Coordinates of C-alpha atoms and ligand atoms in Angstrom, one line a residue:
M673 CA -92.7 -11.3 -76.6
G674 CA -94.9 -9.9 -79.2
H675 CA -96.2 -11.8 -82.2
Q676 CA -94.1 -10.9 -85.5
K677 CA -95.1 -10.8 -89.0
T678 CA -92.6 -10.4 -91.9
I679 CA -93.0 -9.1 -95.3
F680 CA -90.1 -9.8 -97.6
V681 CA -89.3 -7.0 -99.8
Q682 CA -87.1 -7.4 -103.0
P683 CA -84.4 -6.3 -103.7
A684 CA -82.3 -5.4 -100.6
E685 CA -82.4 -1.5 -100.8
V686 CA -84.9 -0.1 -98.1
T687 CA -85.6 3.5 -97.3
T688 CA -87.9 5.0 -94.9
T689 CA -89.6 8.3 -94.9
L690 CA -89.1 9.8 -91.5
P691 CA -91.3 11.8 -89.3
L692 CA -89.6 15.0 -88.0
T693 CA -91.7 15.9 -85.0
S694 CA -93.9 12.9 -84.3
N695 CA -93.7 11.6 -80.8
V696 CA -94.5 8.3 -81.9
Q697 CA -93.4 5.0 -80.2
S698 CA -93.8 2.9 -83.2
T699 CA -93.4 -0.8 -83.1
T700 CA -92.7 -1.0 -86.9
K701 CA -89.1 -2.2 -87.6
V702 CA -87.3 -1.9 -90.9
I703 CA -84.5 -4.3 -91.1
S704 CA -82.2 -4.8 -94.2
K705 CA -84.4 -6.8 -96.5
Q706 CA -87.3 -7.3 -94.3
L707 CA -89.9 -5.3 -93.0
T708 CA -91.0 -6.7 -89.8
L709 CA -94.1 -5.9 -87.9
S710 CA -94.0 -6.5 -84.2
K711 CA -97.2 -6.8 -82.2
T712 CA -96.5 -5.8 -78.7
N713 CA -99.0 -3.2 -77.1
H714 CA -101.1 -2.9 -80.1
T715 CA -103.2 -4.9 -82.6
T716 CA -101.9 -4.7 -86.2
K717 CA -104.2 -5.0 -89.2
R718 CA -102.7 -4.9 -92.5
S719 CA -105.4 -4.0 -95.2
A720 CA -103.3 -4.2 -98.3
T721 CA -99.8 -5.1 -99.6
N722 CA -99.5 -1.3 -100.5
G723 CA -101.9 -0.4 -97.6
S724 CA -102.1 0.9 -94.1
I725 CA -101.4 -0.5 -90.8
K726 CA -103.9 0.4 -88.1
K727 CA -102.7 0.2 -84.6
T728 CA -104.9 0.2 -81.5
F729 CA -102.8 0.9 -78.4
T730 CA -103.6 -0.2 -74.9
N731 CA -104.6 3.4 -74.1
G732 CA -107.1 3.4 -76.7
L733 CA -105.5 5.6 -79.2
T734 CA -105.1 4.5 -82.7
T735 CA -102.7 5.5 -85.4
N736 CA -102.4 4.8 -89.2
H737 CA -99.1 4.0 -90.8
H738 CA -99.2 4.1 -94.5
I739 CA -96.9 1.6 -96.2
R740 CA -96.1 1.9 -99.9
L741 CA -94.0 -1.1 -101.1
S742 CA -92.3 -0.5 -104.4
H743 CA -90.9 -3.6 -106.0
R744 CA -89.8 -1.7 -109.0
N745 CA -87.4 0.8 -107.4
S746 CA -86.8 -1.3 -104.1
E747 CA -88.2 1.4 -101.7
V748 CA -90.6 1.0 -98.8
H749 CA -92.0 4.4 -97.5
I750 CA -93.6 4.5 -94.1
T751 CA -95.4 7.7 -93.6
P752 CA -95.7 8.7 -90.0
P753 CA -99.2 8.3 -88.3
T754 CA -101.3 11.3 -87.9
T755 CA -102.0 10.8 -84.1
P756 CA -99.1 10.2 -82.1
P757 CA -100.1 7.6 -79.5
T758 CA -97.6 8.3 -76.8
T759 CA -97.6 11.4 -74.4
R760 CA -94.6 13.2 -73.0
Y761 CA -94.5 13.3 -69.3
S762 CA -95.3 17.1 -69.6
D763 CA -98.6 16.3 -71.1
T764 CA -99.8 14.3 -68.2
K765 CA -102.1 15.7 -65.5
I766 CA -100.0 14.9 -62.5
P767 CA -98.9 18.1 -60.9
L768 CA -95.1 18.1 -60.9
I769 CA -93.2 19.0 -57.8
V770 CA -89.6 19.5 -57.6
E771 CA -87.6 19.9 -54.2
C772 CA -84.1 20.9 -53.6
Q773 CA -82.8 18.2 -51.5
V774 CA -79.2 19.5 -50.8
R775 CA -76.9 22.2 -51.8
A776 CA -73.2 22.5 -51.5
R777 CA -70.4 25.2 -52.5
I778 CA -68.3 24.0 -55.3
P779 CA -64.9 25.9 -55.4
T780 CA -63.4 26.2 -58.8
A781 CA -60.2 27.8 -60.3
T782 CA -62.4 30.8 -61.3
G783 CA -64.6 31.3 -58.2
D784 CA -67.3 29.4 -56.3
M785 CA -70.6 28.1 -57.4
F786 CA -73.4 26.2 -55.5
L787 CA -74.5 22.9 -56.6
H788 CA -78.2 22.2 -56.0
L789 CA -79.5 18.6 -56.3
Y790 CA -83.3 18.2 -57.0
K791 CA -85.6 15.5 -56.6
N792 CA -89.1 15.3 -58.1
N793 CA -92.2 13.2 -58.2
R794 CA -91.9 12.1 -61.9
D795 CA -88.6 10.3 -62.1
N796 CA -86.0 9.3 -59.7
K797 CA -83.3 11.1 -61.5
E798 CA -80.9 13.7 -59.8
H799 CA -81.4 16.8 -61.9
L800 CA -79.2 19.5 -61.0
A801 CA -78.9 23.4 -60.9
V802 CA -75.5 25.0 -60.7
V803 CA -76.2 28.4 -59.1
F804 CA -73.8 31.3 -59.5
G805 CA -74.6 34.4 -57.2
E806 CA -75.5 34.6 -53.5
D807 CA -78.9 36.1 -54.2
I808 CA -80.4 33.1 -56.1
R809 CA -81.9 31.1 -53.5
S810 CA -84.0 27.9 -53.6
T811 CA -87.5 28.3 -51.9
S812 CA -87.7 24.6 -51.1
L813 CA -84.4 24.4 -49.6
D814 CA -84.8 27.4 -47.5
T815 CA -88.2 26.3 -46.1
S816 CA -88.0 24.8 -42.7
R817 CA -88.6 21.1 -42.3
P818 CA -90.5 19.7 -39.4
G819 CA -88.4 18.7 -36.5
E820 CA -85.1 19.7 -38.1
V821 CA -82.1 21.2 -36.0
E822 CA -79.5 23.8 -37.2
M823 CA -77.2 21.1 -38.1
D824 CA -79.7 19.5 -40.4
R825 CA -80.2 22.8 -42.2
I826 CA -76.2 23.2 -42.5
L827 CA -76.0 19.7 -43.8
R828 CA -78.5 20.1 -46.5
G829 CA -77.0 23.4 -47.4
A830 CA -79.8 25.8 -46.2
Y831 CA -77.3 28.2 -44.9
T832 CA -76.4 31.8 -45.9
G833 CA -72.9 33.1 -46.7
K834 CA -70.1 30.7 -46.4
L835 CA -69.6 27.7 -43.8
K836 CA -66.6 28.1 -41.4
P837 CA -65.2 25.3 -39.4
G838 CA -67.0 24.8 -36.2
Q839 CA -70.1 26.8 -37.3
T840 CA -73.4 25.7 -35.5
S841 CA -75.9 28.1 -37.1
S842 CA -77.2 28.1 -40.5
S843 CA -77.3 32.0 -40.6
D844 CA -74.1 33.9 -41.1
G845 CA -75.4 36.7 -38.8
F846 CA -76.7 38.7 -41.9
K847 CA -78.5 41.7 -40.1
G848 CA -79.9 43.4 -43.3
T849 CA -83.7 43.9 -43.5
T850 CA -84.3 41.4 -46.4
M851 CA -82.3 39.7 -49.0
I852 CA -83.2 41.4 -52.4
S853 CA -85.6 39.0 -54.1
S854 CA -83.7 37.5 -57.2
D855 CA -86.8 38.6 -59.4
K856 CA -86.1 42.3 -58.5
L857 CA -82.6 42.0 -60.2
P858 CA -82.0 41.9 -64.0
P859 CA -83.0 38.7 -65.6
P860 CA -80.0 36.3 -65.2
L861 CA -78.3 34.2 -68.0
V862 CA -79.6 30.6 -67.8
R863 CA -78.5 27.5 -69.6
I864 CA -80.9 24.5 -69.5
H865 CA -78.4 21.7 -70.6
S866 CA -79.2 18.0 -71.1
E867 CA -76.9 15.2 -70.1
C868 CA -74.4 14.0 -72.6
F869 CA -71.9 11.5 -71.4
T870 CA -70.2 11.3 -74.6
G871 CA -69.8 14.9 -75.3
E872 CA -68.9 16.0 -71.8
I873 CA -67.0 13.1 -70.3
V874 CA -65.2 11.4 -73.0
Q875 CA -65.0 14.5 -75.0
S876 CA -66.7 13.2 -78.3
V877 CA -66.6 15.5 -81.2
R878 CA -69.8 13.9 -82.7
C879 CA -71.7 16.8 -80.9
D880 CA -71.0 20.1 -79.3
C881 CA -72.5 19.3 -76.0
G882 CA -69.1 19.5 -74.0
E883 CA -68.2 22.8 -75.6
Q884 CA -71.6 24.3 -74.9
L885 CA -71.6 23.3 -71.2
K886 CA -68.1 24.8 -70.8
E887 CA -69.0 28.0 -72.7
A888 CA -72.3 28.3 -70.7
M889 CA -70.6 28.0 -67.4
K890 CA -67.8 30.6 -68.4
L891 CA -70.3 33.2 -69.6
I892 CA -72.7 32.8 -66.6
Q893 CA -69.7 33.0 -64.1
S894 CA -68.2 36.0 -66.1
E895 CA -71.6 37.8 -65.4
G896 CA -71.4 36.8 -61.7
R897 CA -75.0 35.6 -61.6
G898 CA -77.1 32.9 -63.3
V899 CA -77.8 29.3 -63.5
V900 CA -76.9 26.1 -65.5
I901 CA -79.7 23.6 -65.0
Y902 CA -78.4 20.2 -65.8
L903 CA -81.1 17.7 -67.0
R904 CA -80.7 13.9 -66.7
Q905 CA -82.1 13.2 -70.2
E906 CA -79.3 11.6 -72.0
G907 CA -79.5 11.3 -75.8
R908 CA -82.4 13.8 -76.3
G909 CA -84.2 11.6 -73.7
I910 CA -83.7 8.1 -75.2
G911 CA -81.0 7.1 -72.8
L912 CA -77.2 6.1 -73.2
A913 CA -77.8 2.7 -74.6
D914 CA -79.9 3.6 -77.5
K915 CA -77.8 6.8 -78.2
L916 CA -74.9 4.3 -78.7
R917 CA -77.0 2.3 -81.0
A918 CA -77.8 5.6 -82.8
Y919 CA -74.2 6.4 -83.1
N920 CA -73.7 3.0 -84.8
L921 CA -76.4 3.8 -87.1
Q922 CA -74.9 7.1 -87.8
D923 CA -71.7 5.3 -88.9
L924 CA -74.1 3.4 -91.2
G925 CA -75.2 6.6 -92.9
H926 CA -78.2 7.7 -90.8
D927 CA -78.4 11.2 -89.4
T928 CA -79.3 11.9 -85.6
V929 CA -82.9 12.3 -86.4
S930 CA -83.3 9.2 -88.6
A931 CA -81.4 7.0 -86.2
N932 CA -83.7 8.0 -83.4
V933 CA -86.6 7.1 -85.6
F934 CA -85.2 3.8 -86.6
L935 CA -84.9 3.0 -82.9
H936 CA -88.6 3.6 -82.6
H937 CA -88.0 7.0 -80.7
P938 CA -89.2 10.5 -81.7
P939 CA -86.4 12.7 -82.9
D940 CA -86.5 14.5 -79.5
L941 CA -88.1 12.9 -76.4
R942 CA -87.0 15.8 -74.0
T943 CA -89.3 17.8 -71.9
Y944 CA -88.4 21.1 -69.8
D945 CA -90.9 21.1 -67.3
I946 CA -88.6 19.9 -64.5
A947 CA -86.4 22.8 -65.5
T948 CA -89.2 25.3 -65.4
Q949 CA -90.2 24.1 -61.8
I950 CA -86.6 24.5 -60.8
L951 CA -86.4 28.0 -62.1
A952 CA -89.7 28.7 -60.3
D953 CA -88.1 27.2 -57.2
L954 CA -85.1 29.5 -57.6
R955 CA -87.6 32.5 -57.9
L956 CA -86.6 33.1 -61.5
S957 CA -89.4 34.0 -63.8
N958 CA -87.7 36.2 -66.3
I959 CA -84.6 34.7 -68.0
R960 CA -81.9 35.2 -70.7
L961 CA -81.8 31.7 -72.2
L962 CA -78.5 30.4 -73.8
T963 CA -79.9 28.2 -76.5
N964 CA -80.7 27.8 -80.2
N965 CA -83.4 25.4 -79.8
P966 CA -86.9 26.9 -80.4
D967 CA -88.6 23.9 -79.0
K968 CA -86.7 24.5 -75.6
I969 CA -87.8 28.2 -75.6
E970 CA -91.4 27.3 -76.3
Q971 CA -91.7 24.5 -73.7
V972 CA -90.0 26.9 -71.2
E973 CA -92.4 29.7 -71.9
N974 CA -95.4 27.2 -71.8
G975 CA -94.1 26.4 -68.2
G976 CA -94.7 29.9 -67.1
I977 CA -91.1 31.4 -67.3
K978 CA -90.5 34.3 -69.8
V979 CA -87.6 34.2 -71.9
V980 CA -86.8 37.9 -72.2
E981 CA -83.8 37.2 -74.6
R982 CA -82.4 34.2 -76.5
V983 CA -78.6 34.3 -76.2
P984 CA -77.4 32.1 -79.2
M985 CA -74.7 29.5 -78.7
V986 CA -72.5 29.7 -81.9
P987 CA -70.1 26.5 -82.2
S988 CA -66.6 27.7 -81.9
A989 CA -65.7 25.8 -85.2
W990 CA -68.3 27.9 -86.9
K991 CA -67.2 31.4 -85.6
V992 CA -64.1 32.0 -87.8
N993 CA -61.9 30.1 -90.2
H994 CA -64.3 27.2 -90.8
D995 CA -62.2 24.2 -91.4
S996 CA -63.7 20.9 -93.0
N997 CA -61.2 18.3 -91.7
H998 CA -62.4 14.8 -90.9
I999 CA -63.2 15.3 -87.2
I1000 CA -65.0 18.6 -87.7
N1001 CA -67.0 17.0 -90.5
E1002 CA -68.9 14.7 -87.9
L1003 CA -69.6 17.7 -85.8
D1004 CA -70.7 19.6 -88.9
Q1005 CA -73.0 16.9 -89.9
Y1006 CA -74.6 16.9 -86.4
L1007 CA -74.9 20.7 -86.4
K1008 CA -76.3 20.8 -89.9
V1009 CA -78.9 18.2 -89.1
K1010 CA -80.0 20.3 -86.0
V1011 CA -80.5 23.3 -88.3
E1012 CA -82.1 21.6 -91.2
R1013 CA -84.4 19.2 -89.3
M1014 CA -84.8 20.3 -85.9
R1015 CA -85.3 24.0 -86.6
H1016 CA -82.4 25.2 -84.6
L1017 CA -81.5 28.9 -84.8
L1018 CA -78.0 28.8 -86.4
N1019 CA -76.7 30.0 -89.7
V1020 CA -74.9 27.2 -91.4
P1021 CA -71.5 28.3 -92.8
E1022 CA -71.3 28.6 -96.6
T1023 CA -68.6 25.9 -96.8
L1024 CA -71.2 23.3 -95.5
L1025 CA -73.9 24.1 -98.1
N1026 CA -74.3 21.5 -100.6
Ligands
LIG44 N1 -80.1 10.6 -79.7 C1 -79.1 11.3 -79.8 N2 -78.7 12.2 -78.9 C2 -77.6 12.9 -78.9 C3 -76.7 12.7 -79.9 N3 -75.7 13.5 -79.8 C4 -76.0 14.2 -78.7 N4 -77.1 14.0 -78.1 C5 -77.8 14.5 -76.9 O1 -78.3 15.7 -77.4 C6 -78.7 16.4 -76.2 C7 -78.3 17.9 -76.6 O2 -79.2 18.3 -77.5 P1 -78.9 19.2 -78.6 O3 -79.9 19.0 -79.7 O4 -77.3 19.1 -79.1 O5 -78.9 20.7 -78.1 P2 -80.1 21.4 -77.5 O6 -79.9 21.4 -76.0 O7 -81.5 20.9 -77.9 O8 -80.1 22.8 -78.1 P3 -79.2 23.9 -77.6 O9 -79.9 24.7 -76.3 O10 -79.1 25.0 -78.7 O11 -77.8 23.4 -77.2 C8 -78.0 15.7 -75.2 O12 -79.0 15.1 -74.3 C9 -77.0 14.8 -75.8 O13 -76.8 13.5 -75.1 C10 -77.1 11.8 -80.9 O14 -76.4 11.4 -81.8 N5 -78.1 11.0 -80.7

């Protein structure tokens, strides 16, 4: 446990000036009447009451938090450090490798899709790709593995066509010359979706994640070809436990960005390098991406995938007859913050402008 130093601030009101894009893992806590400085993986030097805190992290990086204590108007301003000490996974030098472990056909009321389960050498999460269309094939899945027999290939889903009872061959007897490479076909519609237990499973209307997932599946399925990549980065990467803490903070008046920062996370901790590797494994180098998030587009393009078109995701509540009842207001607040604080490319309806 780290050493703690507490500065008492009078009176009770405390406000923080919050960083928007810093990916800092700060160990500075602001709690009700007190400003608590926790010493964990850094050394802290406070140079003045109204001063700066220099942190030296174990990795050698340093940051400066500037703290202004105003006893007159009861405010504490913490200016974000200029040098973020943390690195995202995508910044590391370890080459990322993804491999499709298993694939299976999932029949739905509106047709079949193929669920691909990926493993990788960065985390032990099961990232997924839902593939629509026979021509989109995983390179790592199709590659033969040493010593495997036909039944092994069938069990891990490396078959062509559709399995039938009693089948013993992974090939469906396809006699054509070669399957058309997926890159020779028009760029498919792709959704890179981040896990949201609350929005997708318990159907929370604090966010639009459930609606977006459903809409993306519908649009891609109607085109007959495309992919939904489902990344296990719950709560913009902070995990479900801290996301639920963030919800409690939101009930106390924080927005989604300030709640994350209060919990010592950047506003968005997500990376998309696993998604770009999965797209490369599926031989898709040109895509039409369903998103409003410019950070996602930039990261995907930096990963070597060309986004030939951005297909917007307009929340159904914002399409027509915008209504501001109580439940919609929570969603409105969530979406408004995405536009105003996270650069999301959506037009906020007039009714929501202050
Ligand atoms: N930390 C935090 N994460 C949330 C909250 N609500 C939803 N999320 C997570 O936000 C992620 C979805 O991100 P969004 O910002 O809604 O959308 P996006 O994927 O960045 O952008 P689009 O592609 O336009 O949908 C999922 O991982 C959700 O679990 C919240 O209140 N706090």
